[in-house]
Amino acid sequence: MTAAAGAPAAKINIGKLAMTSLAASSIEWYDFFIYGTAAALVFPKLFFAASLPPAVAQLAAFSTFAVGFIARPVGGVIFGHFGDRVGRKTALVTALLMMGFATTSVGLLPGYASLGVLSPLILILLRFIQGLAVGGQWGGAVLIAIENAPPTKRGFYGSFAQMGVPAGVILGNAIFLIMGATVPPDSFLAWAWRVPFLLSIVLVGLALYIQLKLEDTADFKAAQALAAKKQEDEAAALAAETGVSLTQAQAKIRAAQGSPILKVLAKNPKEIALAAGAFVAANGTFYLMITYAVSYATSTLHVAKTSILWVVVIASCFSAPVLPLTAWLSDRVGRRGVFMAGAALAAAWCAWPFFHLLDTAAFPMMLLAIAGGLIFNSTMYGCQAALMTELFSTEFRYSGASLGYQIGAICGGGFAPLIATALFAKYHSSAPIAVYMTGLCLVSLVSVFLLAETHSKAHRDAMAVS
C-alpha cells in the first residue's frame, strides 16, 4: 500500500501538484534548451576567438553544450542523496534556484572580445552549474506528481513533468524567434540573444512558491515516518544491549546510515544500467532534432534561421500531446510495450526518412521530418517517468531514478550534437548520422526489453488498497 493511495483525497490536490510539476519542469528545461539554441546560433561568434574556422568554433560551442550533460549525473547523485534524505521539495527548490542563477549569469556574461579566454571558461562553469541543477530537477519534479498520484495513474500524472520538455523547447525557440524578428541581426548578436537568459529570473519566484505553498510528497513522508520508527526501535534495542544512553544509541544508529546512492547502487545496479540504456534514444535523438538540426539546416542546407526554428516549435506542438496520451496508455497496457513501440518506430524513422526529408530544405518536409521524429520520441518519453521511478523503492527512489536518467542523458544527448558535427565533417554526408541515431534507438529497445514490467506492481498496490 502506498502513502499516496492511503492519504485522504482531500489533502492531496493532485491536479495542482501536476501543474506545479509541469511549471517547474517547463521553466527549468527552457533554461537548459536556450543554451543549445544559442550554442548553434550565437556562441561560436561571441565566446570564441574570431580567428577560429567556423567549423572549429561550432565544435567548441557544442563542447560547452556537452559540459551540462557531464554535470547531470553529478547533480543526480547530489540531489538524489538530499532528495531521499531531506525531502523532494527541498531538493527541487534548490535545483530551481541554481538554474535561475546560472542561466541569468550567462545572459550577463561578456564575450571573448572583452574577457578573452576567461569568457569561455566562465561559460563552461555556468553550463556545469546548469547541468547540476537539471540533474536534480527532474527527479524532484517527477516525484512531486508520481508519489502523490493513485498507483494506477502514475504514468499519466508523471507525464506532466515530461511535458516540460516540449514546453521548454517551444518557449525557448519562440523567444529567439521574437528577438530575431524584432531586432536587426547585428543587434541580435550584440545584446538581444541575452534576453531569453535574463528571463529565467522567474525561476526564483517559482522556487519560493513551491517552498511556501507545497508540502513534501505523501510517499516520502510515509517513508520518513517508517524509517524514524525503525531507528527508534533499533536505538532502544542498542541502548538496552550495550548500556549506553538512548541519545548515544540514536547517534550511533544515525551514523551507521548508508548513503541512498550507495544503497541503490548495491541493490539495483542492473536497473540503473538498463534505465540509462532506455533513455539514450529519447535523449540523443531529441537533441539531434532540436539542436544539431538547427545548426545543420542553417550552415549546411542554408535554411533561414527563422524557418528552422519555426519547424522545431511547430513540431514540438505536435509531439506534446503524445506524452500524456502514451503515458495514459501505459497505465492500462504496461510501460514496456508502449516504450518499445516508440523505440522501434523511432529507429525506423531515423534510419531513412528523417534526413531524406530534412535534406530537401523545404519547410513542409523539414516539419514532417522533425515532427515525426519527436512524436516517436514522445512515445518513449511519455511513460518514462513512471517506468524509471517504479523501478526503485521509496527510500532511494530519487537517487536511483535520477542516476539512471542522467547517465542515460550523458550517453545519449550529451555528445550527440558534437558527434553528429564530427561525423558530417568527416564523411560530408548525413547517412552516418542516421546510422548513429538508429543505433541509439536499438540500444533503448534492447534495454527496455530486459527490464521488468513495473506497471503490474502499481496495479497490485492498487488492488491491495481496495
Coordinates of C-alpha atoms in Angstrom, one line a residue:
M1 CA 0.0 0.0 0.0
T2 CA 1.4 3.4 -1.0
A3 CA 1.2 6.5 1.1
A4 CA -0.4 8.3 -1.8
A5 CA -3.1 5.8 -2.0
G6 CA -3.7 5.8 1.7
A7 CA -3.7 9.5 2.2
P8 CA -7.1 11.3 2.4
A9 CA -8.1 12.5 -1.0
A10 CA -9.0 16.0 0.4
K11 CA -5.4 16.5 1.5
I12 CA -3.9 15.9 -1.9
N13 CA -4.7 18.1 -4.8
I14 CA -3.0 16.0 -7.5
G15 CA -4.1 18.4 -10.3
K16 CA -2.4 21.3 -8.5
L17 CA 0.7 19.2 -7.9
A18 CA 0.8 18.1 -11.5
M19 CA 0.6 21.6 -12.8
T20 CA 3.3 22.7 -10.4
S21 CA 5.5 19.9 -11.7
L22 CA 4.8 21.0 -15.3
A23 CA 5.7 24.6 -14.5
A24 CA 8.9 23.7 -12.7
S25 CA 9.9 21.3 -15.4
S26 CA 9.0 23.7 -18.3
I27 CA 11.0 26.7 -17.0
E28 CA 14.0 24.6 -16.0
W29 CA 14.1 22.9 -19.4
Y30 CA 13.6 26.3 -21.1
D31 CA 16.8 27.4 -19.4
F32 CA 18.6 24.3 -20.4
F33 CA 17.4 24.4 -24.0
I34 CA 18.0 28.0 -24.8
Y35 CA 21.7 27.3 -24.2
G36 CA 21.6 24.7 -27.0
T37 CA 19.9 27.1 -29.4
A38 CA 22.4 29.9 -28.6
A39 CA 25.3 27.4 -29.0
A40 CA 24.1 26.7 -32.5
L41 CA 23.4 30.4 -33.5
V42 CA 25.4 32.8 -31.3
F43 CA 28.1 31.3 -29.1
P44 CA 30.6 30.3 -31.9
K45 CA 30.9 34.0 -32.9
L46 CA 30.7 35.5 -29.4
F47 CA 32.6 33.4 -26.9
F48 CA 35.5 32.1 -29.1
A49 CA 38.4 33.8 -30.9
A50 CA 37.4 35.3 -34.3
S51 CA 40.5 33.6 -35.8
L52 CA 38.9 30.1 -35.4
P53 CA 37.5 28.5 -38.5
P54 CA 33.6 28.4 -38.3
A55 CA 33.5 24.6 -38.1
V56 CA 36.0 24.6 -35.2
A57 CA 34.1 27.4 -33.4
Q58 CA 30.9 25.4 -33.8
L59 CA 32.6 22.3 -32.4
A60 CA 33.9 24.4 -29.4
A61 CA 30.4 25.8 -28.8
F62 CA 28.8 22.3 -28.8
S63 CA 31.6 21.1 -26.5
T64 CA 30.5 23.7 -23.9
F65 CA 26.9 22.4 -24.5
A66 CA 28.1 18.9 -23.7
V67 CA 29.5 20.1 -20.3
G68 CA 26.0 20.4 -19.0
F69 CA 25.4 16.7 -19.7
I70 CA 28.7 15.7 -17.9
A71 CA 27.4 17.6 -14.8
R72 CA 24.0 16.0 -14.9
P73 CA 24.9 12.6 -13.3
V74 CA 26.8 14.6 -10.6
G75 CA 23.7 16.6 -10.0
G76 CA 21.6 13.4 -9.9
V77 CA 23.9 12.0 -7.2
I78 CA 24.0 15.1 -5.1
F79 CA 20.3 16.0 -5.3
G80 CA 19.3 12.3 -5.2
H81 CA 21.1 12.0 -1.8
F82 CA 19.4 15.1 -0.3
G83 CA 16.1 14.3 -2.0
D84 CA 15.9 10.9 -0.4
R85 CA 17.2 12.2 3.0
V86 CA 15.8 15.7 3.4
G87 CA 12.9 15.8 1.0
R88 CA 11.8 16.0 -2.6
K89 CA 10.6 19.6 -2.2
T90 CA 13.8 21.0 -0.7
A91 CA 15.9 19.3 -3.5
L92 CA 13.7 20.7 -6.2
V93 CA 13.7 24.2 -4.8
T94 CA 17.5 24.2 -4.6
A95 CA 17.8 23.0 -8.2
L96 CA 15.4 25.7 -9.4
L97 CA 17.4 28.4 -7.7
M98 CA 20.7 27.1 -9.0
M99 CA 19.4 27.0 -12.6
G100 CA 18.0 30.5 -12.3
F101 CA 21.3 31.9 -11.1
A102 CA 23.4 30.1 -13.8
T103 CA 21.1 31.0 -16.7
T104 CA 20.8 34.6 -15.7
S105 CA 24.6 34.8 -15.4
V106 CA 25.0 33.5 -18.9
G107 CA 22.9 36.4 -20.1
L108 CA 25.2 38.9 -18.3
L109 CA 28.5 37.3 -19.4
P110 CA 30.8 39.5 -21.6
G111 CA 32.1 37.9 -24.8
Y112 CA 35.6 36.9 -25.9
A113 CA 36.3 40.4 -27.2
S114 CA 36.0 41.7 -23.7
L115 CA 37.3 38.9 -21.4
G116 CA 39.5 36.9 -23.8
V117 CA 39.9 33.2 -22.8
L118 CA 38.2 33.9 -19.4
S119 CA 34.9 34.3 -21.2
P120 CA 34.5 30.7 -22.5
L121 CA 35.9 29.4 -19.2
I122 CA 33.2 31.2 -17.2
L123 CA 30.7 30.0 -19.8
I124 CA 31.8 26.4 -19.1
L125 CA 31.4 26.9 -15.4
L126 CA 27.9 28.3 -15.7
R127 CA 26.9 25.5 -18.0
F128 CA 28.2 23.0 -15.5
I129 CA 26.0 24.6 -12.8
Q130 CA 23.1 24.3 -15.2
G131 CA 23.8 20.6 -15.6
L132 CA 24.0 20.1 -11.8
A133 CA 20.6 21.8 -11.5
V134 CA 18.8 19.9 -14.2
G135 CA 20.4 16.7 -12.9
G136 CA 18.5 17.3 -9.6
Q137 CA 15.4 19.0 -11.0
W138 CA 14.0 16.0 -13.0
G139 CA 13.7 13.7 -10.0
G140 CA 12.0 16.3 -7.8
A141 CA 9.5 17.4 -10.5
V142 CA 8.6 13.9 -11.4
L143 CA 8.3 12.6 -7.8
I144 CA 6.1 15.5 -6.7
A145 CA 3.5 14.2 -9.1
I146 CA 4.1 10.5 -9.1
E147 CA 4.4 9.9 -5.4
N148 CA 1.1 11.6 -4.8
A149 CA -0.8 10.0 -7.7
P150 CA -3.0 6.9 -7.4
P151 CA -1.0 3.8 -8.3
T152 CA -3.0 3.2 -11.5
K153 CA -2.4 6.8 -12.8
R154 CA 1.3 7.2 -12.1
G155 CA 2.1 7.2 -15.8
F156 CA -0.4 9.9 -16.7
Y157 CA 0.5 12.2 -13.8
G158 CA 4.2 11.6 -14.3
S159 CA 3.9 12.8 -17.9
F160 CA 3.2 16.3 -16.7
A161 CA 6.9 16.7 -15.7
Q162 CA 7.8 15.2 -19.1
M163 CA 5.7 17.7 -20.9
G164 CA 8.0 20.4 -19.6
V165 CA 10.4 19.3 -22.3
P166 CA 8.4 20.3 -25.3
A167 CA 7.1 23.3 -23.4
G168 CA 10.7 24.4 -22.8
V169 CA 11.5 23.9 -26.4
I170 CA 8.5 25.9 -27.6
L171 CA 9.2 28.7 -25.1
G172 CA 12.9 28.8 -25.8
N173 CA 12.6 28.9 -29.6
A174 CA 9.7 31.2 -29.5
I175 CA 11.6 33.9 -27.6
F176 CA 14.6 33.5 -30.0
L177 CA 12.1 33.9 -32.9
I178 CA 10.7 37.1 -31.3
M179 CA 14.1 38.5 -30.8
G180 CA 15.1 37.6 -34.3
A181 CA 12.0 39.2 -35.8
T182 CA 12.1 42.4 -33.8
V183 CA 15.7 43.4 -33.8
P184 CA 18.3 43.7 -36.6
P185 CA 20.9 40.8 -37.0
D186 CA 23.7 42.9 -35.6
S187 CA 21.6 43.8 -32.5
F188 CA 20.6 40.2 -32.0
L189 CA 24.3 39.2 -31.8
A190 CA 25.2 42.2 -29.7
W191 CA 22.5 42.0 -27.0
A192 CA 19.1 40.6 -27.9
W193 CA 20.2 36.9 -27.5
R194 CA 20.7 37.7 -23.8
V195 CA 17.0 38.5 -23.2
P196 CA 15.9 34.8 -23.1
F197 CA 18.6 34.1 -20.5
L198 CA 17.7 37.0 -18.3
L199 CA 14.0 36.0 -18.3
S200 CA 15.0 32.9 -16.3
I201 CA 14.9 35.0 -13.1
V202 CA 11.2 33.9 -12.9
L203 CA 12.6 30.6 -11.5
V204 CA 13.3 32.3 -8.3
G205 CA 9.6 33.2 -7.9
L206 CA 8.5 29.7 -8.7
A207 CA 11.0 28.2 -6.2
L208 CA 9.7 30.5 -3.5
Y209 CA 6.1 29.4 -4.3
I210 CA 7.0 25.7 -4.1
Q211 CA 8.8 26.3 -0.8
L212 CA 6.0 28.2 0.8
K213 CA 2.9 26.6 -0.6
L214 CA 3.6 22.9 -1.2
E215 CA 4.2 20.0 1.2
D216 CA 6.5 17.1 0.5
T217 CA 5.1 14.0 -1.2
A218 CA 2.9 11.6 0.6
D219 CA 5.2 8.6 -0.2
F220 CA 8.2 10.4 1.2
K221 CA 6.5 11.5 4.4
A222 CA 5.3 7.9 5.0
A223 CA 8.7 6.5 4.3
Q224 CA 10.3 9.0 6.7
A225 CA 7.9 8.1 9.4
L226 CA 8.5 4.4 9.0
A227 CA 12.3 5.0 9.0
A228 CA 12.1 7.1 12.2
K229 CA 10.1 4.4 13.9
K230 CA 12.6 1.8 12.8
Q231 CA 15.5 3.9 14.1
E232 CA 13.7 4.4 17.4
D233 CA 13.3 0.7 17.9
E234 CA 16.8 -0.1 16.9
A235 CA 18.2 2.6 19.2
A236 CA 16.1 1.3 22.1
A237 CA 17.4 -2.2 21.5
L238 CA 21.0 -1.0 21.2
A239 CA 20.7 1.0 24.4
A240 CA 19.3 -2.0 26.3
E241 CA 22.0 -4.3 24.9
T242 CA 25.1 -2.1 25.4
G243 CA 24.0 0.1 28.4
V244 CA 24.6 3.4 26.6
S245 CA 22.1 6.2 26.8
L246 CA 19.2 6.3 24.4
T247 CA 20.6 9.6 22.9
Q248 CA 24.0 7.9 22.3
A249 CA 22.3 4.9 20.8
Q250 CA 20.3 7.1 18.4
A251 CA 23.5 9.0 17.4
K252 CA 25.2 5.6 16.6
I253 CA 22.2 4.5 14.5
R254 CA 22.2 7.7 12.5
A255 CA 25.9 7.5 11.9
A256 CA 25.6 4.0 10.6
Q257 CA 23.0 5.0 8.0
G258 CA 24.3 4.4 4.5
S259 CA 24.1 6.8 1.6
P260 CA 21.0 6.4 -0.6
I261 CA 23.2 6.4 -3.7
L262 CA 25.4 3.6 -2.3
K263 CA 22.3 1.6 -1.3
V264 CA 20.7 1.8 -4.7
L265 CA 23.9 1.0 -6.4
A266 CA 24.3 -2.1 -4.3
K267 CA 20.7 -3.2 -4.6
N268 CA 19.7 -2.2 -8.1
P269 CA 22.8 -1.9 -10.4
K270 CA 21.1 -3.7 -13.2
E271 CA 18.0 -1.4 -13.0
I272 CA 20.2 1.7 -13.1
A273 CA 22.2 0.5 -16.1
L274 CA 19.1 -0.6 -18.1
A275 CA 17.3 2.7 -17.1
A276 CA 20.2 4.6 -18.5
G277 CA 20.2 2.5 -21.7
A278 CA 16.5 3.0 -22.0
F279 CA 17.0 6.8 -22.1
V280 CA 19.8 7.1 -24.6
A281 CA 17.4 7.1 -27.6
A282 CA 14.8 9.5 -26.3
N283 CA 17.6 11.9 -25.2
G284 CA 20.1 11.5 -28.0
T285 CA 17.7 11.7 -31.0
F286 CA 15.8 14.6 -29.3
Y287 CA 18.9 16.8 -29.1
L288 CA 19.9 15.9 -32.6
M289 CA 16.4 17.1 -33.8
I290 CA 16.2 20.3 -31.8
T291 CA 19.8 21.4 -31.6
Y292 CA 22.0 19.8 -34.2
A293 CA 19.3 20.1 -36.9
V294 CA 19.2 23.9 -36.3
S295 CA 23.0 24.2 -37.0
Y296 CA 22.8 21.6 -39.8
A297 CA 19.9 23.4 -41.5
T298 CA 21.4 26.9 -41.3
S299 CA 25.1 26.1 -42.1
T300 CA 24.8 23.1 -44.5
L301 CA 21.3 23.4 -46.1
H302 CA 21.4 27.3 -46.0
V303 CA 17.9 27.4 -44.5
A304 CA 16.9 30.7 -42.8
K305 CA 17.4 30.7 -39.1
T306 CA 13.7 31.6 -38.5
S307 CA 12.5 28.8 -40.7
I308 CA 14.2 26.0 -38.9
L309 CA 13.3 27.5 -35.5
W310 CA 9.6 27.6 -36.6
V311 CA 9.9 24.0 -37.7
V312 CA 11.2 23.0 -34.2
V313 CA 8.4 25.0 -32.5
I314 CA 5.6 23.6 -34.6
A315 CA 6.9 20.0 -34.4
S316 CA 7.1 20.3 -30.6
C317 CA 3.5 21.4 -30.6
F318 CA 2.5 18.3 -32.5
S319 CA 4.6 16.0 -30.2
A320 CA 3.5 17.4 -26.8
P321 CA 0.0 15.8 -26.7
V322 CA 1.6 12.4 -27.4
L323 CA 3.3 12.5 -23.9
P324 CA 0.1 12.3 -21.7
L325 CA -1.6 10.0 -24.3
T326 CA 1.1 7.4 -24.3
A327 CA 1.6 7.7 -20.6
W328 CA -2.2 7.1 -20.0
L329 CA -1.9 4.1 -22.3
S330 CA 1.0 2.7 -20.3
D331 CA -1.2 2.8 -17.2
R332 CA -3.5 0.4 -18.9
V333 CA -1.4 -1.9 -21.0
G334 CA 2.1 -1.6 -19.4
R335 CA 5.2 0.6 -19.7
R336 CA 7.4 -1.7 -21.6
G337 CA 5.2 -2.4 -24.6
V338 CA 4.5 1.3 -25.2
F339 CA 8.1 2.3 -24.7
M340 CA 9.4 -0.5 -27.1
A341 CA 6.9 0.5 -29.8
G342 CA 8.2 4.1 -29.6
A343 CA 11.9 2.9 -29.8
A344 CA 11.2 0.7 -32.8
L345 CA 9.3 3.4 -34.7
A346 CA 12.0 6.0 -33.9
A347 CA 14.7 3.6 -35.2
A348 CA 12.8 3.1 -38.4
W349 CA 12.2 6.9 -38.8
C350 CA 15.8 7.8 -38.1
A351 CA 17.2 5.1 -40.4
W352 CA 15.9 6.7 -43.6
P353 CA 13.0 9.2 -43.7
F354 CA 14.4 11.8 -41.2
F355 CA 17.4 13.1 -43.1
H356 CA 15.9 12.3 -46.5
L357 CA 13.1 14.7 -45.7
L358 CA 15.3 17.2 -43.8
D359 CA 17.8 17.4 -46.7
T360 CA 15.1 18.8 -49.1
A361 CA 15.4 22.1 -47.2
A362 CA 11.7 22.6 -47.9
F363 CA 9.7 23.8 -44.9
P364 CA 6.9 21.2 -45.1
M365 CA 9.3 18.3 -45.5
M366 CA 11.6 19.5 -42.7
L367 CA 8.5 19.9 -40.5
L368 CA 7.5 16.3 -41.3
A369 CA 11.0 15.1 -40.6
I370 CA 11.2 16.6 -37.1
A371 CA 7.6 16.3 -36.1
G372 CA 7.6 12.6 -37.0
G373 CA 10.8 12.1 -35.0
L374 CA 9.6 14.0 -32.0
I375 CA 6.3 12.1 -32.0
F376 CA 8.0 8.7 -31.8
N377 CA 10.4 10.2 -29.3
S378 CA 7.5 11.3 -27.1
T379 CA 6.1 7.7 -27.3
M380 CA 9.1 6.6 -25.3
Y381 CA 9.4 9.7 -23.1
G382 CA 5.8 9.9 -22.0
C383 CA 5.8 6.8 -19.9
Q384 CA 9.4 7.0 -18.9
A385 CA 8.9 8.9 -15.6
A386 CA 6.6 6.1 -14.2
L387 CA 8.9 3.4 -15.6
M388 CA 12.0 4.7 -14.0
T389 CA 10.6 5.7 -10.6
E390 CA 8.7 2.4 -10.2
L391 CA 12.0 0.5 -10.6
F392 CA 13.2 1.7 -7.1
S393 CA 11.8 1.7 -3.6
T394 CA 10.8 5.0 -1.9
E395 CA 13.8 5.2 0.4
F396 CA 16.2 5.7 -2.5
R397 CA 13.9 6.4 -5.4
Y398 CA 15.1 9.9 -6.0
S399 CA 18.7 8.7 -6.2
G400 CA 18.0 5.6 -8.4
A401 CA 15.8 7.3 -10.9
S402 CA 17.9 10.4 -11.2
L403 CA 21.1 8.4 -11.6
G404 CA 19.7 6.2 -14.4
Y405 CA 18.1 9.2 -16.1
Q406 CA 21.2 11.3 -16.0
I407 CA 23.7 8.6 -17.0
G408 CA 21.4 8.0 -20.0
A409 CA 21.4 11.7 -20.7
I410 CA 25.2 11.9 -20.9
C411 CA 25.5 8.8 -23.0
G412 CA 22.6 9.9 -25.3
G413 CA 22.3 13.6 -25.8
G414 CA 25.4 15.0 -24.1
F415 CA 27.7 14.4 -27.0
A416 CA 25.1 13.8 -29.8
P417 CA 25.4 17.2 -31.5
L418 CA 29.2 17.1 -31.2
I419 CA 29.3 13.5 -32.6
A420 CA 27.0 14.5 -35.4
T421 CA 29.0 17.5 -36.3
A422 CA 32.2 15.4 -36.3
L423 CA 30.6 12.7 -38.5
F424 CA 29.4 15.2 -41.1
A425 CA 32.8 16.9 -41.1
K426 CA 34.5 13.5 -41.8
Y427 CA 32.0 12.0 -44.3
H428 CA 30.3 15.0 -45.8
S429 CA 27.0 13.1 -45.6
S430 CA 24.0 12.8 -43.3
A431 CA 24.0 9.0 -43.7
P432 CA 26.4 8.2 -40.9
I433 CA 24.4 10.4 -38.5
A434 CA 21.3 8.4 -39.5
V435 CA 23.1 5.2 -38.6
Y436 CA 24.2 6.7 -35.3
M437 CA 20.6 7.8 -34.4
T438 CA 19.3 4.3 -35.3
G439 CA 21.9 2.7 -33.1
L440 CA 20.8 4.8 -30.1
C441 CA 17.2 3.6 -30.7
L442 CA 18.2 0.0 -30.8
V443 CA 20.1 0.3 -27.5
S444 CA 17.0 1.6 -25.8
L445 CA 14.8 -1.0 -27.4
V446 CA 17.0 -3.8 -26.0
S447 CA 17.4 -2.1 -22.6
V448 CA 13.6 -1.9 -22.1
F449 CA 13.1 -5.4 -23.3
L450 CA 15.5 -6.6 -20.5
L451 CA 13.7 -4.6 -17.8
A452 CA 10.9 -6.0 -15.7
E453 CA 7.4 -4.6 -16.2
T454 CA 6.7 -2.0 -13.4
H455 CA 3.1 -1.4 -14.4
S456 CA 1.9 -4.7 -12.9
K457 CA 3.4 -3.8 -9.5
A458 CA 1.5 -0.5 -9.5
H459 CA -1.8 -2.4 -10.2
R460 CA -1.0 -4.9 -7.4
D461 CA -0.6 -2.0 -5.0
A462 CA -4.0 -0.6 -6.1
M463 CA -5.7 -4.0 -5.6
A464 CA -4.1 -4.2 -2.1
V465 CA -5.6 -0.9 -1.2
S466 CA -9.0 -1.8 -2.4

